[in-house]
C-alpha positions as semicolon CSV with decimal commas, in nm:
position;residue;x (nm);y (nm);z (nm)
1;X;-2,081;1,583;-3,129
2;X;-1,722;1,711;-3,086
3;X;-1,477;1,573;-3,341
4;X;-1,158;1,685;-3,405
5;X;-1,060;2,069;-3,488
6;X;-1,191;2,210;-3,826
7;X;-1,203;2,539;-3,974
8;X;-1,555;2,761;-4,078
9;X;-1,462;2,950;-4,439
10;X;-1,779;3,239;-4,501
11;X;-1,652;3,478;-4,811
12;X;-1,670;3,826;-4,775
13;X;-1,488;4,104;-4,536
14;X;-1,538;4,176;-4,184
15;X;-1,762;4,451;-4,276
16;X;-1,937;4,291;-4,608
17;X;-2,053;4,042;-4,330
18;X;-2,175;4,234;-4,027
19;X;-2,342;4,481;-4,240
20;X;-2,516;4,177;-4,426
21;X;-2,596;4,000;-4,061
22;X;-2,750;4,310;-3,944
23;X;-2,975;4,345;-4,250
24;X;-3,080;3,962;-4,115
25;X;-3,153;4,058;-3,770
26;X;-3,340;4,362;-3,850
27;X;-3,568;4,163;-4,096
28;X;-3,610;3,916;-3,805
29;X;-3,719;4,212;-3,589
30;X;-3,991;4,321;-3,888
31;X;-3,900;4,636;-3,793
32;X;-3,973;4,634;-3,455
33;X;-3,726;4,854;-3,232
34;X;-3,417;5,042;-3,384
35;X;-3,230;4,948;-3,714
36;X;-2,908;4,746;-3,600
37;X;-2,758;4,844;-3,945
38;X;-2,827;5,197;-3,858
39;X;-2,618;5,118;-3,503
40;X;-2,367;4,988;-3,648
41;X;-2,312;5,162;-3,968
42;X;-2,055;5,471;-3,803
43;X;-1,853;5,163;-3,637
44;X;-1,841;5,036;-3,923
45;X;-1,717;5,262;-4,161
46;X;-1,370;5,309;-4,012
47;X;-1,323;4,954;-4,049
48;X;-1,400;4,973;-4,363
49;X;-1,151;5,208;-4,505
50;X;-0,871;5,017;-4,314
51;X;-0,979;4,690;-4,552
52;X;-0,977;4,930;-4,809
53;X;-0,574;5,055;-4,739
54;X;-0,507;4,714;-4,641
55;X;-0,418;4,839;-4,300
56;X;-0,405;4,679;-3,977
57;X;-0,787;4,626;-3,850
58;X;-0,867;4,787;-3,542
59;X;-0,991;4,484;-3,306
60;X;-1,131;4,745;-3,067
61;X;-1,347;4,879;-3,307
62;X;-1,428;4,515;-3,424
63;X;-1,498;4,409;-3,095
64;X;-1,803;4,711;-3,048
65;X;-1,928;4,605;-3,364
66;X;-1,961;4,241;-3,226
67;X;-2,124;4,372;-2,912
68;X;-2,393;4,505;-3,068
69;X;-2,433;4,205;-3,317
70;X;-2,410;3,958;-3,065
71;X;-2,638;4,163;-2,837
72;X;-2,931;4,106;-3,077
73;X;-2,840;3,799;-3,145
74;X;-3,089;3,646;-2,939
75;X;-3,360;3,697;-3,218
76;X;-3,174;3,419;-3,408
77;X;-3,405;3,166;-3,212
78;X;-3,691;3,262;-3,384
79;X;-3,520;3,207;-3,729
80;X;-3,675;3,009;-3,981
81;X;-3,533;2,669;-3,916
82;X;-3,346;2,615;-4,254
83;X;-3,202;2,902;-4,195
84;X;-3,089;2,897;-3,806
85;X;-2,785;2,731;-3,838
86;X;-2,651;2,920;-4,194
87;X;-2,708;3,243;-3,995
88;X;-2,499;3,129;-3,655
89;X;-2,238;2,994;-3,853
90;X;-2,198;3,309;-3,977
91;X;-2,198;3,502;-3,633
92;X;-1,940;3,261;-3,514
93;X;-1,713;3,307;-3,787
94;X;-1,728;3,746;-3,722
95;X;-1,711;3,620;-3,359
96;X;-1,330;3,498;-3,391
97;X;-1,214;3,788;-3,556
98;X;-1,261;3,946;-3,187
99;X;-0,997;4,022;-2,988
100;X;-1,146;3,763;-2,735
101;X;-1,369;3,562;-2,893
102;X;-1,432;3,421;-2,544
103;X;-1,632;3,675;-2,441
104;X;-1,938;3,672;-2,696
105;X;-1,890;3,261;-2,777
106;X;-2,033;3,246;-2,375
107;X;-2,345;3,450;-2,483
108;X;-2,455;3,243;-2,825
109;X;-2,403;2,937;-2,599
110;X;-2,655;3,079;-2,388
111;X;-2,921;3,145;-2,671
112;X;-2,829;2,814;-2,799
113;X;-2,919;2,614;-2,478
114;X;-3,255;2,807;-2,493
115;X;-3,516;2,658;-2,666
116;X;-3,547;2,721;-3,047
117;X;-3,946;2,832;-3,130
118;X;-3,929;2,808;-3,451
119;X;-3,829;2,388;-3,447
120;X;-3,984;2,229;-3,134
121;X;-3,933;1,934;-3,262
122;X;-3,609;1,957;-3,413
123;X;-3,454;2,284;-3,215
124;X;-3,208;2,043;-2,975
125;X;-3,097;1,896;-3,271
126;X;-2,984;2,211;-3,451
127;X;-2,885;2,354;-3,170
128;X;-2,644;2,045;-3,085
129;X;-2,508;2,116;-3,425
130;X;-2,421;2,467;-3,441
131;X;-2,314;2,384;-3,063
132;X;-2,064;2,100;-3,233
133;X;-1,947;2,378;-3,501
134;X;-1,813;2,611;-3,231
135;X;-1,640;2,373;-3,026
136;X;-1,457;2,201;-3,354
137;X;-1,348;2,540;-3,452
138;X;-1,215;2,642;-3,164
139;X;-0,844;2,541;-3,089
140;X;-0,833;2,190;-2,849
141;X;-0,665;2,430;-2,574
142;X;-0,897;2,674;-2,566
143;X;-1,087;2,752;-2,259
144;X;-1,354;2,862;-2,467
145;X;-1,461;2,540;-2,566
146;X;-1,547;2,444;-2,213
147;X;-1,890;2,700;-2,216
148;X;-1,919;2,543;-2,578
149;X;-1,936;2,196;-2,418
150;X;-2,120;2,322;-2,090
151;X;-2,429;2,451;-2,350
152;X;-2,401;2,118;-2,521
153;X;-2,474;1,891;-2,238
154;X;-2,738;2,137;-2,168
155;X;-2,948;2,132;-2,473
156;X;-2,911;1,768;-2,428
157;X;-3,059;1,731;-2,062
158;X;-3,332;1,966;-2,128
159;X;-3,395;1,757;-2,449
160;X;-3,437;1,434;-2,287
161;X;-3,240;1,304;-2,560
162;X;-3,115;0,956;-2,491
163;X;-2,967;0,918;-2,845
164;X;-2,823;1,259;-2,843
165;X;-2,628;1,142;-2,501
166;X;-2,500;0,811;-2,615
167;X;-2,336;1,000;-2,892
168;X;-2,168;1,240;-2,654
169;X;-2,067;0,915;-2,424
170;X;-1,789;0,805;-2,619
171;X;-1,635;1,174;-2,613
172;X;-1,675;1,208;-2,248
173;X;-1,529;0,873;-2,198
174;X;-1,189;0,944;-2,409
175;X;-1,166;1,291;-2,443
176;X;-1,285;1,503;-2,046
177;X;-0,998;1,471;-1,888
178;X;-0,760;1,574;-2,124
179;X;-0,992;1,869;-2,232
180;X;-1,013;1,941;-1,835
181;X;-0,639;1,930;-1,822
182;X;-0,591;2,120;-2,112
183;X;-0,824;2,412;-2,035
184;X;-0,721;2,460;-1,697
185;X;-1,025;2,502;-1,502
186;X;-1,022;2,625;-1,158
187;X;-1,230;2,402;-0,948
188;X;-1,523;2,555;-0,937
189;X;-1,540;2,511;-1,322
190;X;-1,458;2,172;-1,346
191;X;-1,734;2,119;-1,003
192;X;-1,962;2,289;-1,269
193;X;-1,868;2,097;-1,573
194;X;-1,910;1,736;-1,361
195;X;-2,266;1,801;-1,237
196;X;-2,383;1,924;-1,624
197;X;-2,243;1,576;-1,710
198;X;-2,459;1,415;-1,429
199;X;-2,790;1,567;-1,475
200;X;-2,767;1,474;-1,809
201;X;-2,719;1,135;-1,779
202;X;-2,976;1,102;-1,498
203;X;-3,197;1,257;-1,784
204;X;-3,103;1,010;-1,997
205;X;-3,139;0,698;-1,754
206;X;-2,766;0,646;-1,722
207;X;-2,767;0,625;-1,318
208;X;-2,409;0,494;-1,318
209;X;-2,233;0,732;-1,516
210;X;-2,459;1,028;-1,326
211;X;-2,275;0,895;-1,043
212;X;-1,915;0,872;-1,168
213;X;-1,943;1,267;-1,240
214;X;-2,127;1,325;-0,890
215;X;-1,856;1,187;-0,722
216;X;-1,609;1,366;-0,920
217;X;-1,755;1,696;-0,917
218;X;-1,744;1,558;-0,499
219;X;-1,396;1,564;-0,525
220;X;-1,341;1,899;-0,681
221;X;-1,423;2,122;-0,301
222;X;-1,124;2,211;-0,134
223;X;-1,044;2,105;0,227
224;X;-1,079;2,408;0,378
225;X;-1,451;2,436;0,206
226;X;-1,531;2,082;0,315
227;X;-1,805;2,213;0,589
228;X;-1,943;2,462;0,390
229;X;-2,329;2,407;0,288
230;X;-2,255;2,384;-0,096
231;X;-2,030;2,090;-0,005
232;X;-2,303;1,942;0,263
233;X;-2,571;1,965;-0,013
234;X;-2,347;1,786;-0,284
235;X;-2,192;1,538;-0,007
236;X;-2,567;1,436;0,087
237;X;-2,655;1,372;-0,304
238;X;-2,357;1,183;-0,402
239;X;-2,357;0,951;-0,081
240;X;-2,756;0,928;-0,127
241;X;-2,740;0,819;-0,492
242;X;-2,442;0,542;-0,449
243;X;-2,645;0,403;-0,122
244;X;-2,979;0,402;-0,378
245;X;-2,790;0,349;-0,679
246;X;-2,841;-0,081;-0,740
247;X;-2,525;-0,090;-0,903
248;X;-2,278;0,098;-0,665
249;X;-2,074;-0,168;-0,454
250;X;-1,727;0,062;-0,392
251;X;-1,759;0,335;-0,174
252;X;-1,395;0,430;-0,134
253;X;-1,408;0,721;-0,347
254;X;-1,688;0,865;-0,124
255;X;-1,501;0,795;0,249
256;X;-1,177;0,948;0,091
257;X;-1,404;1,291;0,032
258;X;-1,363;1,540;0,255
259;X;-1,693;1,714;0,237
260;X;-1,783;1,351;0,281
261;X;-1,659;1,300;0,602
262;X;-1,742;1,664;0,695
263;X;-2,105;1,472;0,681
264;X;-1,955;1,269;1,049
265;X;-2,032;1,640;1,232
266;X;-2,330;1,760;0,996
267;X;-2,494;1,429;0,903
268;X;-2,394;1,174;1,180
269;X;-2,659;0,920;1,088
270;X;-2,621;0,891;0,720
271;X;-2,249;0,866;0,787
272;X;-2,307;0,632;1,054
273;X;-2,505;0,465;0,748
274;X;-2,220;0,471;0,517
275;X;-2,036;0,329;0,750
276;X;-2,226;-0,017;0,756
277;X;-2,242;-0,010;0,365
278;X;-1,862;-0,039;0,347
279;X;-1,755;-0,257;0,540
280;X;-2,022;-0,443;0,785
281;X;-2,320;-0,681;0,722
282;X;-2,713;-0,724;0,759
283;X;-2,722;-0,751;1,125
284;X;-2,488;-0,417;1,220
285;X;-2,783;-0,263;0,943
286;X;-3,122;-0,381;1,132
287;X;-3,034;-0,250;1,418
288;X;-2,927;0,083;1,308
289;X;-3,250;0,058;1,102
290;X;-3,436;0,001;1,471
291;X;-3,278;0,286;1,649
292;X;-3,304;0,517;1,333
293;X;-3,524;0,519;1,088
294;X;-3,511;0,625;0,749
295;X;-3,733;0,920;0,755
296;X;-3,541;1,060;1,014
297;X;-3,193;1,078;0,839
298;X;-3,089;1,404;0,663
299;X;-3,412;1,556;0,596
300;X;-3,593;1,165;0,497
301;X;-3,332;1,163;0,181
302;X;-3,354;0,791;0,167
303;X;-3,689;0,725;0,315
304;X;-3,822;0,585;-0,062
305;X;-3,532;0,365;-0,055
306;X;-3,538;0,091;0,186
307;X;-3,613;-0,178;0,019
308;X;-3,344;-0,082;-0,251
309;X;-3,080;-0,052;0,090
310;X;-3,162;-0,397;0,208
311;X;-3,120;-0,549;-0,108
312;X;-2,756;-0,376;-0,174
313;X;-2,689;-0,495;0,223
314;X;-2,776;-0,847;0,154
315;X;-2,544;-0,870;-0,156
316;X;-2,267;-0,695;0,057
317;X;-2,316;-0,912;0,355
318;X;-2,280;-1,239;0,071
319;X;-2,003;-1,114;-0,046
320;X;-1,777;-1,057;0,292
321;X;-1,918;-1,406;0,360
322;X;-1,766;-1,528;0,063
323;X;-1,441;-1,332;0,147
324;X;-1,422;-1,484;0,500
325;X;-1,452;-1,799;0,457
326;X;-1,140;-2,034;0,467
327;X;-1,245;-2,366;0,297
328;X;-1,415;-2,189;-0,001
329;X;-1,758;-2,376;0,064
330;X;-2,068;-2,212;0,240
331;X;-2,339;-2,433;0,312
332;X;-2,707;-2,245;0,211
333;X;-2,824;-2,300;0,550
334;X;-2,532;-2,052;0,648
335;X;-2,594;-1,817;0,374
336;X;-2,969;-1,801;0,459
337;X;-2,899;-1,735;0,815
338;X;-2,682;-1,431;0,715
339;X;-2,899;-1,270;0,500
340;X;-3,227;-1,358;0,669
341;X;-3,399;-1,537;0,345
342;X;-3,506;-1,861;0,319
343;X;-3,323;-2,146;0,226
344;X;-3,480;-2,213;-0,078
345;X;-3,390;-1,827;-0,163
346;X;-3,032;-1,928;-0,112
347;X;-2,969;-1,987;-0,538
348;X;-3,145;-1,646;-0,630
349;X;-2,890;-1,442;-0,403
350;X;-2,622;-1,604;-0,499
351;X;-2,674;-1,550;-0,817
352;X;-2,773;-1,196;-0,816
353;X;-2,432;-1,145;-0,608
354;X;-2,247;-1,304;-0,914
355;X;-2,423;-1,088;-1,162
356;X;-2,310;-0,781;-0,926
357;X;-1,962;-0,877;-0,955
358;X;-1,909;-0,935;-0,603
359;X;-1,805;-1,329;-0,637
360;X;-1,767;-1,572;-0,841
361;X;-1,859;-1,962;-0,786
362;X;-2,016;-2,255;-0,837
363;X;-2,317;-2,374;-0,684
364;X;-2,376;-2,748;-0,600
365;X;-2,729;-2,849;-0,542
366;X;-2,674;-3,229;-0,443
367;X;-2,464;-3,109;-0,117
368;X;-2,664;-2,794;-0,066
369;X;-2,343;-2,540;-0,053
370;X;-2,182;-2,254;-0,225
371;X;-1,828;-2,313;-0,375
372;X;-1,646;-1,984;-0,375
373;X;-1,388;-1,890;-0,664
374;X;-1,372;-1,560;-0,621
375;X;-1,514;-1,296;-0,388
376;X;-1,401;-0,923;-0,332
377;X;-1,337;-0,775;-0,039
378;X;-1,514;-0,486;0,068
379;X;-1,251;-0,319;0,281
380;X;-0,864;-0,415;0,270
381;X;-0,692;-0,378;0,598
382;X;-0,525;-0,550;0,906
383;X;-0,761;-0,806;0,896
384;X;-0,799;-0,878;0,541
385;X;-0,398;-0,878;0,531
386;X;-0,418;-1,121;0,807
387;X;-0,679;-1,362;0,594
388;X;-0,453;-1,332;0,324
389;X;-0,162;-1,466;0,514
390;X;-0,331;-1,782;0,619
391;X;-0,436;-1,890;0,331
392;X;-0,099;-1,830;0,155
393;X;0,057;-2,052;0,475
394;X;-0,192;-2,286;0,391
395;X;-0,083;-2,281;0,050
396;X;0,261;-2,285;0,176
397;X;0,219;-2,646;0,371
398;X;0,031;-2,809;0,086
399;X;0,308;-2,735;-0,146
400;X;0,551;-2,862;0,132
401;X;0,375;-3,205;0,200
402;X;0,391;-3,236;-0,202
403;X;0,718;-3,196;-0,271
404;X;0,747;-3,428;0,051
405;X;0,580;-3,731;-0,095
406;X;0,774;-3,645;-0,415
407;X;1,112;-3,635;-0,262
408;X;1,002;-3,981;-0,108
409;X;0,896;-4,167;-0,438
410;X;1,176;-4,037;-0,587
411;X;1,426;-4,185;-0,303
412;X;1,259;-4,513;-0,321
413;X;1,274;-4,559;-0,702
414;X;1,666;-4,466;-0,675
415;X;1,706;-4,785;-0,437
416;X;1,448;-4,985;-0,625
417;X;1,682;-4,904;-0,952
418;X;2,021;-4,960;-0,759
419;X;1,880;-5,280;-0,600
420;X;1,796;-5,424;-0,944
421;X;2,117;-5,331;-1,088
422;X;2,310;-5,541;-0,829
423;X;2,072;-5,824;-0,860
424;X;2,114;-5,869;-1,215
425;X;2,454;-5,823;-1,209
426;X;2,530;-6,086;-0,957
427;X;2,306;-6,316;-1,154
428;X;2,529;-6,276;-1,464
429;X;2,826;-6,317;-1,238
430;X;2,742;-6,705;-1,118
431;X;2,634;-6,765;-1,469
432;X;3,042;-6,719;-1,571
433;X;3,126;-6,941;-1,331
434;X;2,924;-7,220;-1,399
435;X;3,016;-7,202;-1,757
436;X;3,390;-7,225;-1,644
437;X;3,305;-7,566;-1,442
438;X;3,154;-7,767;-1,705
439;X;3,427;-7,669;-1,942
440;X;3,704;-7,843;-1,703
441;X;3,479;-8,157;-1,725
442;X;3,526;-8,178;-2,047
443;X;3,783;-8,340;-2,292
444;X;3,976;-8,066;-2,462
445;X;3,852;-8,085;-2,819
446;X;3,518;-8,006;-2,621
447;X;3,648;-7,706;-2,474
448;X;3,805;-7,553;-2,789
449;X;3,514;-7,583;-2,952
450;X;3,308;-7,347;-2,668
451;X;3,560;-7,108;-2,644
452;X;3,384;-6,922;-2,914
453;X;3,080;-6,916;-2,749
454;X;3,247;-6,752;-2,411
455;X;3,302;-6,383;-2,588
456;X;2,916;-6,381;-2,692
457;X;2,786;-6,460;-2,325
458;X;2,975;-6,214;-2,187
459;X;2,860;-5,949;-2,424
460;X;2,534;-6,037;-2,338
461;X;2,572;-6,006;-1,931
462;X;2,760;-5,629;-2,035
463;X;2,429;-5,501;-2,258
464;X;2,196;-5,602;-1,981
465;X;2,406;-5,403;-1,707
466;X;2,404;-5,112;-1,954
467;X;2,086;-5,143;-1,956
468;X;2,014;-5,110;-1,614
């Protein structure tokens, strides 16, 4: 797989080495057909003398050398397999002495993404890693690593190779768009590029990621080629694979296409169809169903696929339930109704609808009902906005009636406090006083020997003030 830039070092002169490939190819050919060394050997010699003097080489001269080699290059297929990949390496390495190596790397790739006879079993392999050679040695800006990259994903759809494709995953995944961005591709390179990607991961059973690229190569066709019937035919495929596809719930990408909604005049029917799928339910989907059938929509394109449609339909039609629903609590006899299952279905959709994504919950079996957490909208606009501002109002008064009862409890434990303090201070005040009394009944020896006492009660009376 692609890994970051290295270099191929093969000994030997420009000359040393195409005279020594041609010796290969001709024993390849077992004589069959014209010597190549013979071919090559008057192109050759100038070259030679210029390594000789140490002179600048002639790349034009180089470059009809290469033609030739590369020409009858196709041989190398037939190779014995030990020795397939020794002998491209060393074709790519007289390949980037060219003055464009671009335009004979394009023509190996080619032989490369045909089969290898030799190695049925093993040919993809060896052909992934010669492939993986090129494309390392070539500089990360080089638009010739995009035909390196095209053959790669080819040898690996026509392989079948699932392993081969997980290993190229993780490359895709980091590494496309930067390489896309970097080689700048027109778009009908990068269109090109995309659908590669896709038919190899249909090949390989990845139905998600075929659709990712689908849409992308989708999004690649000018406006002003929207109508055209290369956009009709891709518009058709990538709206007929996210409608099949079980785990395509968004199609926002697909409506902001405009070979997509080119499909309104061309295909009215499976628009019409897309339509439902983004934003309405089960009921606006029977009756189109009713009127038009499957088989008559775009040539039957979906006419294998109903059941797969009304499944998809039901778990949309859940989820904008979900979404609409103010108290956060459908009752199963509601969601049964909706989605035309019964009741005792109720659990299995809702669960599959979690497991899409689409919402998130709880459900509760002793009261029969569906307690929503989360649910996702299928469409965001006036009306969604408008849900959204209820709920935060209703947010908004809850909040306001607690800080109400708050602000209440708090007011009646200041007066509680207050009304306390004053009754415990008035208490302590009477108590002085009725000390003071019984002291002027007494004789005075009595009263000098209270006074002491008077300082420690009144202490007492101050702490339990400061307490309050």
């Amino acid at each position: 797989m692609p890994a970051p830039t290295n270099t191929l070092l093969i000994e030997g002169t420009f000359t040393e080495l195409a005279d020594e490939f041609a010796q290969y190819i001709d024993a390849l050919r077992k004589n069959e057909g014209a010597s190549l060394q013979s071919e090559i050997a008057p192109l050759i010699e100038p070259l030679r003398q210029q390594e000789q003097s140490e002179e600048e080489p002639d790349r034009k001269q180089r470059d009809e050398v290469l033609k030739k080699l590369v020409g009858a290059a196709a041989v190398l297929n037939a190779a014995p397999e030990k020795e397939i990949i020794s002998a491209y390496n060393l074709l790519v390495h007289l390949v980037h002495q060219a003055s464009n190596p671009d335009m004979f790397l394009s023509r190996i790739c080619t032989y490369l993404a045909k089969p290898i006879t030799t190695s049925p079993q093993f040919g993809p392999t060896l052909a992934i890693s010669i492939l993986t050679t090129i494309f390392n040695t070539l500089a990360p800006t080089d638009s010739s690593r995009f035909h390196v990259l095209l053959a790669i994903v080819a040898v690996i759809r026509q392989s079948g190779s699932s392993y081969a494709f997980e290993a190229l995953k993780p490359q895709l995944a980091a590494q496309l768009p930067t390489w896309l961005s970097a080689w700048e591709l027109d778009d009908e390179d990068a269109q090109k590029l995309h659908l590669a990607v896709a038919d190899a991961a249909q090949a390989s059973g990845d139905l998600e990621l075929a659709q990712t690229h689908v849409v992308q190569a989708l999004q690649t066709i000018p406006a002003n080629e929207a109508s055209s019937k290369e956009a009709r035919d891709l518009a058709v495929r990538a709206l007929t694979s996210a409608l099949k596809s079980p785990g395509v719930f968004d199609f926002t990408s697909l409506t902001a296409a405009d070979a997509v909604q080119a499909l309104r005049s061309s295909d009215s029917n499976l628009f019409e169809l897309l339509e439902i799928f983004t934003a309405d339910t089960l009921d606006a989907y029977e009756d189109f169903i009713a009127a038009t059938p499957l088989e008559t929509i775009s040539g039957g394109v979906l006419a294998d696929g109903a059941e797969a449609l009304q499944t998809k339909l039901r778990l949309l039609t859940l989820a904008s339930l979900a979404a609409s629903t103010p108290s956060r609590s459908l009752p199963y006899a509601t969601i049964a109704s909706a989605l035309r299952v019964p009741v005792e279905d109720v659990e299995k959709w809702v669960i599959d609808t979690i497991r899409a994504g689409l919402v998130e919950g709880k459900l509760s079996q002793l009261r029969s009902e569906f307690l929503v957490h989360r649910a996702t909208y299928r469409v965001f606009g006036e009306k969604q906005w408008a849900e959204v501002q209820g709920r935060l109002m209703v947010w908004r008064r809850s909040l306001e009636s607690v800080l109400g009862v708050l602000r209440t409890e708090r007011e009646r434990y200041i007066r509680e406090s207050m009304q306390a303090a004053t009754e415990e201070a008035g208490q302590g005040k009477s108590g002085d006083k009725g000390a003071k009394g019984g002291d002027r009944r007494r004789n005075p020896q009595q009263q000098q020997q209270s006074q002491p006492s008077q300082p420690q009660q009144a202490r007492e009376v101050e702490l339990v003030g400061g307490a309050e």
